[in-house]
Amino acid sequence: MSSGPLYLGFDLSTQQLKAIVTSSDLAVNSEAKVDFDADFKEKYGINKGVRINEDEGEVYQPVAMWVDAVDLVLSRLREKGCPMDRIKGISGSGQQHSSVYWNSDAEATLKDLDPGRSLLEQLGGVFAYEFAPNWQDHSTQKECDDFDAHLGDPQQLAEVSGSAAHHRFTGTQILRMRRRRPQVYESTARISLCSSFLASVFLGAIAPFDISDVTGMNLWDISAKSWNEKLLELTAGSAEGVTALRKKLGDVPLDGGVILGTVAPYFVQRFGFSKDCRITAFTGDNPATILSLPLRPLDAIVSLGTSSTFLMNTPAYKPDPSYHFMNHPTTQGNYMFMLCYKNGGLAREKVRDALPKPEGKEKDPWANFNKAVLETPALDVKNDGDPAKLGLYFPLPEIVPNVQAGTWRYTCNARDGSSPEEYSASSSKTEWTPEADARIIVESQALSMRLRSQNLVSAVPDHPELPAQPRRIYLVGGGSLNPAIARVFGDVLGGAEGVYRLDVGGNACALGGAYKALWACERGGDGKAEGQKWQSFDELIGARWKEEGNIQKVDDGYREREYAMYGNVLGAFEEMERRVLSVAKN
């Protein structure tokens, strides 16, 4: 085993705290985790990592549980034989948008931690509020309405902050805290995001926000690279309150690789870390995901879990209320484009379960679904002149588009997308079978991603002869194991260099954190001296990252005929969404 430097990455998610240690050549050295339900369910009264106040739509977590988990995960890492003294850098990720409220005792307590006592014993009294709102919280509708209206409309808010207002975003959460619990707000000396909270514990001081994670707050002006004064005024309640809120939030370093300091003496003496171990800014879980491999501009990651997420590295900033833009976590001038869907795997499962049950002893519940997908032609157009079929399948209320649960089926002219109309079994000459639903639900999910990303893609430099599309599509999550789903996503989204399954063992966020620490510590110089240049994240990690064992090509991606067919009906798909939204509003 190598005796060189190691780098530690964390992922503080809703249900776990994971730690992963990698070497300079990106090989994994050690791993450990704390599962909140398995380890702390009774102690903290949680279920699936959270507590819920259904009357107010609050979903939250005890901050003490996170503190408790830090000592436990480090103990487990050490028990596994991890050479803690070789760890030279630490970074990580936290669930985006979640916030922690520190009181005036926090800074001094963090600075003077006693290695003879646990973190929980010492940090239990430093929080102005004992809970952190979770990203699932939906208690802030009034605050969202206020944010959307404050700059004029949701489009204006998106142009400034990268997103329209959302329940989980930190700005709306802080505003609700000031209104709902004014005594907490007044006694709050500093506010952290989940990510900067974890960085603060290791730093022994309140850590600043990460330049990418700060853009998940609805408070940061992305183009101006500063806090937005008008949004701060809304959140603080008055112009006079802005100064105090700025102090609570702190300054934000623009460099994603800034070294914040060295690890607190507590961790040196209690767990054997080197006193020279450096801490860099921790980021959000979604930004950390795109750091888990050297994602180049025009590459996209599609997460196919219970929910679905589309992430892309892009130099273009074209915000819209229906999706999110965030600063790239390591590359200034680049952005992270993100789409979030509630309806992913659950919606596909419902369509799967409605299919006729297979005969014989077939036990794989997806075999019948996959057969239906692959045997159904694109848009279920079997012959020239057949209409194209389009659908929306939302067993849960959806974010994109923002509609309640329901299923809608439409047809349109397959050649140009003209004449979109809602499908009716009683009046249509076209049959719509459960087998068609299997193909169309996957197409629907991919078409939504293509519709919203189409203005951000361009011709891939190495493939100028092809139409604009992503360079590569990387699939992660449970759905990435399904070859039929991979085939349809390649048909719809393209992928000039193919569709790949990314396998990082469920540790993408922690791994992205470890890579971020490695890059910050090994990129060279300080970037300030004349002629001196930092090595970029993509250059450093890309030179060391090995595709073998990490990714597997699962589909060829771009196919001319199919890609053109889906492009022809994209306008009809958008019109279907518009009509569904119009009916929902009425």
PDB file of N, CA and C in Angstrom, residues 99-180:
ATOM      1  N   SER A  99     -29.920  24.402   7.029  1.00  0.00           N
ATOM      2  CA  SER A  99     -29.236  25.489   7.740  1.00  0.00           C
ATOM      3  C   SER A  99     -29.089  25.210   9.228  1.00  0.00           C
ATOM      4  N   VAL A 100     -27.988  25.724   9.792  1.00  0.00           N
ATOM      5  CA  VAL A 100     -27.671  25.581  11.211  1.00  0.00           C
ATOM      6  C   VAL A 100     -27.513  26.975  11.813  1.00  0.00           C
ATOM      7  N   TYR A 101     -28.080  27.156  13.014  1.00  0.00           N
ATOM      8  CA  TYR A 101     -28.112  28.478  13.660  1.00  0.00           C
ATOM      9  C   TYR A 101     -27.252  28.434  14.927  1.00  0.00           C
ATOM     10  N   TRP A 102     -26.080  29.072  14.864  1.00  0.00           N
ATOM     11  CA  TRP A 102     -25.129  29.105  15.969  1.00  0.00           C
ATOM     12  C   TRP A 102     -25.419  30.295  16.890  1.00  0.00           C
ATOM     13  N   ASN A 103     -25.213  30.118  18.198  1.00  0.00           N
ATOM     14  CA  ASN A 103     -25.345  31.258  19.102  1.00  0.00           C
ATOM     15  C   ASN A 103     -23.981  31.914  19.337  1.00  0.00           C
ATOM     16  N   SER A 104     -23.939  32.902  20.193  1.00  0.00           N
ATOM     17  CA  SER A 104     -22.722  33.692  20.397  1.00  0.00           C
ATOM     18  C   SER A 104     -21.605  32.932  21.102  1.00  0.00           C
ATOM     19  N   ASP A 105     -21.909  31.765  21.676  1.00  0.00           N
ATOM     20  CA  ASP A 105     -20.869  30.963  22.342  1.00  0.00           C
ATOM     21  C   ASP A 105     -20.128  30.045  21.373  1.00  0.00           C
ATOM     22  N   ALA A 106     -20.629  29.914  20.160  1.00  0.00           N
ATOM     23  CA  ALA A 106     -20.130  28.880  19.256  1.00  0.00           C
ATOM     24  C   ALA A 106     -18.668  29.066  18.896  1.00  0.00           C
ATOM     25  N   GLU A 107     -18.298  30.267  18.485  1.00  0.00           N
ATOM     26  CA  GLU A 107     -16.937  30.481  17.992  1.00  0.00           C
ATOM     27  C   GLU A 107     -15.903  30.132  19.067  1.00  0.00           C
ATOM     28  N   ALA A 108     -16.104  30.607  20.279  1.00  0.00           N
ATOM     29  CA  ALA A 108     -15.141  30.348  21.353  1.00  0.00           C
ATOM     30  C   ALA A 108     -15.106  28.867  21.718  1.00  0.00           C
ATOM     31  N   THR A 109     -16.251  28.231  21.720  1.00  0.00           N
ATOM     32  CA  THR A 109     -16.305  26.802  22.067  1.00  0.00           C
ATOM     33  C   THR A 109     -15.599  25.965  21.020  1.00  0.00           C
ATOM     34  N   LEU A 110     -15.842  26.249  19.744  1.00  0.00           N
ATOM     35  CA  LEU A 110     -15.174  25.512  18.663  1.00  0.00           C
ATOM     36  C   LEU A 110     -13.655  25.664  18.754  1.00  0.00           C
ATOM     37  N   LYS A 111     -13.211  26.831  19.139  1.00  0.00           N
ATOM     38  CA  LYS A 111     -11.776  27.121  19.192  1.00  0.00           C
ATOM     39  C   LYS A 111     -11.084  26.376  20.326  1.00  0.00           C
ATOM     40  N   ASP A 112     -11.821  26.016  21.371  1.00  0.00           N
ATOM     41  CA  ASP A 112     -11.205  25.482  22.587  1.00  0.00           C
ATOM     42  C   ASP A 112     -11.770  24.112  22.955  1.00  0.00           C
ATOM     43  N   LEU A 113     -11.923  23.236  21.956  1.00  0.00           N
ATOM     44  CA  LEU A 113     -12.475  21.903  22.214  1.00  0.00           C
ATOM     45  C   LEU A 113     -11.481  21.052  23.001  1.00  0.00           C
ATOM     46  N   ASP A 114     -11.996  20.346  24.002  1.00  0.00           N
ATOM     47  CA  ASP A 114     -11.197  19.487  24.867  1.00  0.00           C
ATOM     48  C   ASP A 114     -11.176  18.073  24.295  1.00  0.00           C
ATOM     49  N   PRO A 115     -10.013  17.541  23.883  1.00  0.00           N
ATOM     50  CA  PRO A 115      -9.945  16.198  23.291  1.00  0.00           C
ATOM     51  C   PRO A 115     -10.304  15.086  24.271  1.00  0.00           C
ATOM     52  N   GLY A 116     -10.387  15.406  25.550  1.00  0.00           N
ATOM     53  CA  GLY A 116     -10.768  14.397  26.530  1.00  0.00           C
ATOM     54  C   GLY A 116     -12.268  14.215  26.647  1.00  0.00           C
ATOM     55  N   ARG A 117     -13.026  15.038  25.980  1.00  0.00           N
ATOM     56  CA  ARG A 117     -14.491  14.957  26.022  1.00  0.00           C
ATOM     57  C   ARG A 117     -15.037  14.860  24.603  1.00  0.00           C
ATOM     58  N   SER A 118     -16.226  14.302  24.477  1.00  0.00           N
ATOM     59  CA  SER A 118     -16.820  14.148  23.150  1.00  0.00           C
ATOM     60  C   SER A 118     -17.255  15.509  22.599  1.00  0.00           C
ATOM     61  N   LEU A 119     -17.447  15.558  21.279  1.00  0.00           N
ATOM     62  CA  LEU A 119     -17.962  16.766  20.648  1.00  0.00           C
ATOM     63  C   LEU A 119     -19.351  17.103  21.176  1.00  0.00           C
ATOM     64  N   LEU A 120     -20.175  16.079  21.343  1.00  0.00           N
ATOM     65  CA  LEU A 120     -21.546  16.311  21.779  1.00  0.00           C
ATOM     66  C   LEU A 120     -21.592  16.963  23.164  1.00  0.00           C
ATOM     67  N   GLU A 121     -20.728  16.515  24.064  1.00  0.00           N
ATOM     68  CA  GLU A 121     -20.683  17.107  25.410  1.00  0.00           C
ATOM     69  C   GLU A 121     -20.379  18.603  25.360  1.00  0.00           C
ATOM     70  N   GLN A 122     -19.571  19.002  24.386  1.00  0.00           N
ATOM     71  CA  GLN A 122     -19.093  20.378  24.355  1.00  0.00           C
ATOM     72  C   GLN A 122     -19.907  21.306  23.451  1.00  0.00           C
ATOM     73  N   LEU A 123     -20.492  20.732  22.403  1.00  0.00           N
ATOM     74  CA  LEU A 123     -21.195  21.571  21.428  1.00  0.00           C
ATOM     75  C   LEU A 123     -22.707  21.589  21.639  1.00  0.00           C
ATOM     76  N   GLY A 124     -23.168  20.878  22.628  1.00  0.00           N
ATOM     77  CA  GLY A 124     -24.609  20.813  22.854  1.00  0.00           C
ATOM     78  C   GLY A 124     -25.261  22.150  23.136  1.00  0.00           C
ATOM     79  N   GLY A 125     -24.493  23.121  23.654  1.00  0.00           N
ATOM     80  CA  GLY A 125     -25.089  24.396  24.037  1.00  0.00           C
ATOM     81  C   GLY A 125     -24.761  25.556  23.124  1.00  0.00           C
ATOM     82  N   VAL A 126     -24.280  25.271  21.894  1.00  0.00           N
ATOM     83  CA  VAL A 126     -23.829  26.375  21.039  1.00  0.00           C
ATOM     84  C   VAL A 126     -24.802  26.681  19.891  1.00  0.00           C
ATOM     85  N   PHE A 127     -25.996  26.099  19.949  1.00  0.00           N
ATOM     86  CA  PHE A 127     -26.939  26.313  18.863  1.00  0.00           C
ATOM     87  C   PHE A 127     -28.124  27.158  19.328  1.00  0.00           C
ATOM     88  N   ALA A 128     -28.417  28.192  18.549  1.00  0.00           N
ATOM     89  CA  ALA A 128     -29.586  29.020  18.856  1.00  0.00           C
ATOM     90  C   ALA A 128     -30.875  28.252  18.592  1.00  0.00           C
ATOM     91  N   TYR A 129     -30.794  27.264  17.712  1.00  0.00           N
ATOM     92  CA  TYR A 129     -31.941  26.403  17.403  1.00  0.00           C
ATOM     93  C   TYR A 129     -31.411  24.991  17.308  1.00  0.00           C
ATOM     94  N   GLU A 130     -32.051  24.069  17.993  1.00  0.00           N
ATOM     95  CA  GLU A 130     -31.493  22.720  18.102  1.00  0.00           C
ATOM     96  C   GLU A 130     -31.713  21.857  16.871  1.00  0.00           C
ATOM     97  N   PHE A 131     -32.496  22.360  15.913  1.00  0.00           N
ATOM     98  CA  PHE A 131     -32.798  21.581  14.718  1.00  0.00           C
ATOM     99  C   PHE A 131     -32.318  22.288  13.455  1.00  0.00           C
ATOM    100  N   ALA A 132     -32.102  21.493  12.410  1.00  0.00           N
ATOM    101  CA  ALA A 132     -31.764  22.024  11.093  1.00  0.00           C
ATOM    102  C   ALA A 132     -32.864  21.623  10.123  1.00  0.00           C
ATOM    103  N   PRO A 133     -33.485  22.579   9.428  1.00  0.00           N
ATOM    104  CA  PRO A 133     -34.485  22.212   8.423  1.00  0.00           C
ATOM    105  C   PRO A 133     -33.869  21.295   7.374  1.00  0.00           C
ATOM    106  N   ASN A 134     -34.596  20.266   7.015  1.00  0.00           N
ATOM    107  CA  ASN A 134     -34.139  19.303   6.013  1.00  0.00           C
ATOM    108  C   ASN A 134     -34.609  19.744   4.631  1.00  0.00           C
ATOM    109  N   TRP A 135     -33.935  19.263   3.581  1.00  0.00           N
ATOM    110  CA  TRP A 135     -34.305  19.661   2.219  1.00  0.00           C
ATOM    111  C   TRP A 135     -35.730  19.249   1.855  1.00  0.00           C
ATOM    112  N   GLN A 136     -36.318  18.313   2.604  1.00  0.00           N
ATOM    113  CA  GLN A 136     -37.695  17.892   2.325  1.00  0.00           C
ATOM    114  C   GLN A 136     -38.730  18.838   2.949  1.00  0.00           C
ATOM    115  N   ASP A 137     -38.282  19.796   3.737  1.00  0.00           N
ATOM    116  CA  ASP A 137     -39.189  20.722   4.408  1.00  0.00           C
ATOM    117  C   ASP A 137     -40.029  21.486   3.378  1.00  0.00           C
ATOM    118  N   HIS A 138     -41.323  21.637   3.674  1.00  0.00           N
ATOM    119  CA  HIS A 138     -42.196  22.371   2.752  1.00  0.00           C
ATOM    120  C   HIS A 138     -43.104  23.336   3.527  1.00  0.00           C
ATOM    121  N   SER A 139     -42.522  23.960   4.534  1.00  0.00           N
ATOM    122  CA  SER A 139     -43.280  24.860   5.414  1.00  0.00           C
ATOM    123  C   SER A 139     -43.235  26.319   4.968  1.00  0.00           C
ATOM    124  N   THR A 140     -42.569  26.619   3.858  1.00  0.00           N
ATOM    125  CA  THR A 140     -42.236  28.009   3.538  1.00  0.00           C
ATOM    126  C   THR A 140     -42.974  28.561   2.318  1.00  0.00           C
ATOM    127  N   GLN A 141     -44.195  28.116   2.060  1.00  0.00           N
ATOM    128  CA  GLN A 141     -44.886  28.593   0.862  1.00  0.00           C
ATOM    129  C   GLN A 141     -45.062  30.112   0.876  1.00  0.00           C
ATOM    130  N   LYS A 142     -45.454  30.677   2.015  1.00  0.00           N
ATOM    131  CA  LYS A 142     -45.625  32.132   2.100  1.00  0.00           C
ATOM    132  C   LYS A 142     -44.309  32.844   1.789  1.00  0.00           C
ATOM    133  N   GLU A 143     -43.233  32.335   2.314  1.00  0.00           N
ATOM    134  CA  GLU A 143     -41.922  32.941   2.084  1.00  0.00           C
ATOM    135  C   GLU A 143     -41.507  32.791   0.614  1.00  0.00           C
ATOM    136  N   CYS A 144     -41.826  31.652  -0.004  1.00  0.00           N
ATOM    137  CA  CYS A 144     -41.527  31.461  -1.426  1.00  0.00           C
ATOM    138  C   CYS A 144     -42.277  32.492  -2.265  1.00  0.00           C
ATOM    139  N   ASP A 145     -43.544  32.703  -1.945  1.00  0.00           N
ATOM    140  CA  ASP A 145     -44.331  33.706  -2.674  1.00  0.00           C
ATOM    141  C   ASP A 145     -43.694  35.087  -2.545  1.00  0.00           C
ATOM    142  N   ASP A 146     -43.224  35.412  -1.350  1.00  0.00           N
ATOM    143  CA  ASP A 146     -42.590  36.709  -1.131  1.00  0.00           C
ATOM    144  C   ASP A 146     -41.289  36.840  -1.920  1.00  0.00           C
ATOM    145  N   PHE A 147     -40.487  35.787  -1.932  1.00  0.00           N
ATOM    146  CA  PHE A 147     -39.225  35.819  -2.695  1.00  0.00           C
ATOM    147  C   PHE A 147     -39.497  35.952  -4.187  1.00  0.00           C
ATOM    148  N   ASP A 148     -40.460  35.177  -4.701  1.00  0.00           N
ATOM    149  CA  ASP A 148     -40.759  35.222  -6.129  1.00  0.00           C
ATOM    150  C   ASP A 148     -41.229  36.608  -6.572  1.00  0.00           C
ATOM    151  N   ALA A 149     -41.931  37.305  -5.685  1.00  0.00           N
ATOM    152  CA  ALA A 149     -42.488  38.616  -6.039  1.00  0.00           C
ATOM    153  C   ALA A 149     -41.526  39.772  -5.777  1.00  0.00           C
ATOM    154  N   HIS A 150     -40.528  39.555  -4.936  1.00  0.00           N
ATOM    155  CA  HIS A 150     -39.746  40.679  -4.408  1.00  0.00           C
ATOM    156  C   HIS A 150     -38.936  41.402  -5.487  1.00  0.00           C
ATOM    157  N   LEU A 151     -38.401  40.677  -6.458  1.00  0.00           N
ATOM    158  CA  LEU A 151     -37.630  41.311  -7.535  1.00  0.00           C
ATOM    159  C   LEU A 151     -38.486  41.546  -8.772  1.00  0.00           C
ATOM    160  N   GLY A 152     -39.746  41.176  -8.697  1.00  0.00           N
ATOM    161  CA  GLY A 152     -40.658  41.366  -9.825  1.00  0.00           C
ATOM    162  C   GLY A 152     -41.434  40.124 -10.164  1.00  0.00           C
ATOM    163  N   ASP A 153     -40.724  39.022 -10.387  1.00  0.00           N
ATOM    164  CA  ASP A 153     -41.368  37.746 -10.706  1.00  0.00           C
ATOM    165  C   ASP A 153     -40.327  36.635 -10.574  1.00  0.00           C
ATOM    166  N   PRO A 154     -40.755  35.362 -10.687  1.00  0.00           N
ATOM    167  CA  PRO A 154     -39.802  34.247 -10.533  1.00  0.00           C
ATOM    168  C   PRO A 154     -38.643  34.291 -11.527  1.00  0.00           C
ATOM    169  N   GLN A 155     -38.893  34.801 -12.746  1.00  0.00           N
ATOM    170  CA  GLN A 155     -37.814  34.882 -13.730  1.00  0.00           C
ATOM    171  C   GLN A 155     -36.710  35.824 -13.259  1.00  0.00           C
ATOM    172  N   GLN A 156     -37.101  36.966 -12.703  1.00  0.00           N
ATOM    173  CA  GLN A 156     -36.108  37.917 -12.204  1.00  0.00           C
ATOM    174  C   GLN A 156     -35.305  37.322 -11.055  1.00  0.00           C
ATOM    175  N   LEU A 157     -35.993  36.601 -10.171  1.00  0.00           N
ATOM    176  CA  LEU A 157     -35.294  35.953  -9.059  1.00  0.00           C
ATOM    177  C   LEU A 157     -34.321  34.905  -9.583  1.00  0.00           C
ATOM    178  N   ALA A 158     -34.739  34.141 -10.592  1.00  0.00           N
ATOM    179  CA  ALA A 158     -33.861  33.122 -11.172  1.00  0.00           C
ATOM    180  C   ALA A 158     -32.654  33.762 -11.853  1.00  0.00           C
ATOM    181  N   GLU A 159     -32.856  34.871 -12.531  1.00  0.00           N
ATOM    182  CA  GLU A 159     -31.733  35.515 -13.211  1.00  0.00           C
ATOM    183  C   GLU A 159     -30.684  36.000 -12.219  1.00  0.00           C
ATOM    184  N   VAL A 160     -31.133  36.446 -11.063  1.00  0.00           N
ATOM    185  CA  VAL A 160     -30.190  36.919 -10.045  1.00  0.00           C
ATOM    186  C   VAL A 160     -29.561  35.764  -9.278  1.00  0.00           C
ATOM    187  N   SER A 161     -30.409  34.878  -8.746  1.00  0.00           N
ATOM    188  CA  SER A 161     -29.923  33.872  -7.795  1.00  0.00           C
ATOM    189  C   SER A 161     -29.722  32.485  -8.398  1.00  0.00           C
ATOM    190  N   GLY A 162     -30.130  32.288  -9.650  1.00  0.00           N
ATOM    191  CA  GLY A 162     -29.972  30.994 -10.293  1.00  0.00           C
ATOM    192  C   GLY A 162     -31.195  30.116 -10.218  1.00  0.00           C
ATOM    193  N   SER A 163     -32.156  30.450  -9.356  1.00  0.00           N
ATOM    194  CA  SER A 163     -33.350  29.634  -9.174  1.00  0.00           C
ATOM    195  C   SER A 163     -34.518  30.526  -8.771  1.00  0.00           C
ATOM    196  N   ALA A 164     -35.723  30.083  -9.101  1.00  0.00           N
ATOM    197  CA  ALA A 164     -36.904  30.672  -8.490  1.00  0.00           C
ATOM    198  C   ALA A 164     -36.932  30.238  -7.026  1.00  0.00           C
ATOM    199  N   ALA A 165     -37.913  30.716  -6.276  1.00  0.00           N
ATOM    200  CA  ALA A 165     -37.991  30.366  -4.854  1.00  0.00           C
ATOM    201  C   ALA A 165     -38.459  28.927  -4.684  1.00  0.00           C
ATOM    202  N   HIS A 166     -37.872  28.237  -3.723  1.00  0.00           N
ATOM    203  CA  HIS A 166     -38.252  26.856  -3.416  1.00  0.00           C
ATOM    204  C   HIS A 166     -38.334  26.674  -1.908  1.00  0.00           C
ATOM    205  N   HIS A 167     -39.228  25.795  -1.485  1.00  0.00           N
ATOM    206  CA  HIS A 167     -39.438  25.559  -0.056  1.00  0.00           C
ATOM    207  C   HIS A 167     -38.138  25.298   0.681  1.00  0.00           C
ATOM    208  N   ARG A 168     -37.274  24.506   0.080  1.00  0.00           N
ATOM    209  CA  ARG A 168     -36.086  24.033   0.785  1.00  0.00           C
ATOM    210  C   ARG A 168     -34.944  25.042   0.781  1.00  0.00           C
ATOM    211  N   PHE A 169     -35.002  26.059  -0.083  1.00  0.00           N
ATOM    212  CA  PHE A 169     -33.877  26.969  -0.211  1.00  0.00           C
ATOM    213  C   PHE A 169     -33.683  27.776   1.079  1.00  0.00           C
ATOM    214  N   THR A 170     -32.441  28.085   1.376  1.00  0.00           N
ATOM    215  CA  THR A 170     -32.099  28.605   2.693  1.00  0.00           C
ATOM    216  C   THR A 170     -32.651  29.989   2.959  1.00  0.00           C
ATOM    217  N   GLY A 171     -32.737  30.824   1.917  1.00  0.00           N
ATOM    218  CA  GLY A 171     -33.267  32.164   2.129  1.00  0.00           C
ATOM    219  C   GLY A 171     -34.687  32.144   2.654  1.00  0.00           C
ATOM    220  N   THR A 172     -35.530  31.328   2.050  1.00  0.00           N
ATOM    221  CA  THR A 172     -36.916  31.237   2.528  1.00  0.00           C
ATOM    222  C   THR A 172     -36.973  30.636   3.925  1.00  0.00           C
ATOM    223  N   GLN A 173     -36.060  29.716   4.228  1.00  0.00           N
ATOM    224  CA  GLN A 173     -36.013  29.105   5.557  1.00  0.00           C
ATOM    225  C   GLN A 173     -35.601  30.130   6.617  1.00  0.00           C
ATOM    226  N   ILE A 174     -34.627  30.975   6.284  1.00  0.00           N
ATOM    227  CA  ILE A 174     -34.195  32.010   7.241  1.00  0.00           C
ATOM    228  C   ILE A 174     -35.312  33.024   7.469  1.00  0.00           C
ATOM    229  N   LEU A 175     -35.981  33.405   6.383  1.00  0.00           N
ATOM    230  CA  LEU A 175     -37.094  34.350   6.516  1.00  0.00           C
ATOM    231  C   LEU A 175     -38.185  33.774   7.416  1.00  0.00           C
ATOM    232  N   ARG A 176     -38.517  32.517   7.232  1.00  0.00           N
ATOM    233  CA  ARG A 176     -39.537  31.900   8.086  1.00  0.00           C
ATOM    234  C   ARG A 176     -39.042  31.825   9.537  1.00  0.00           C
ATOM    235  N   MET A 177     -37.760  31.543   9.723  1.00  0.00           N
ATOM    236  CA  MET A 177     -37.218  31.494  11.076  1.00  0.00           C
ATOM    237  C   MET A 177     -37.383  32.853  11.766  1.00  0.00           C
ATOM    238  N   ARG A 178     -37.099  33.936  11.051  1.00  0.00           N
ATOM    239  CA  ARG A 178     -37.240  35.268  11.647  1.00  0.00           C
ATOM    240  C   ARG A 178     -38.696  35.569  12.007  1.00  0.00           C
ATOM    241  N   ARG A 179     -39.616  35.127  11.153  1.00  0.00           N
ATOM    242  CA  ARG A 179     -41.032  35.393  11.396  1.00  0.00           C
ATOM    243  C   ARG A 179     -41.627  34.438  12.430  1.00  0.00           C
ATOM    244  N   ARG A 180     -41.304  33.176  12.306  1.00  0.00           N
ATOM    245  CA  ARG A 180     -41.931  32.137  13.141  1.00  0.00           C
ATOM    246  C   ARG A 180     -41.278  32.026  14.505  1.00  0.00           C
TER     247      ARG A 180
END
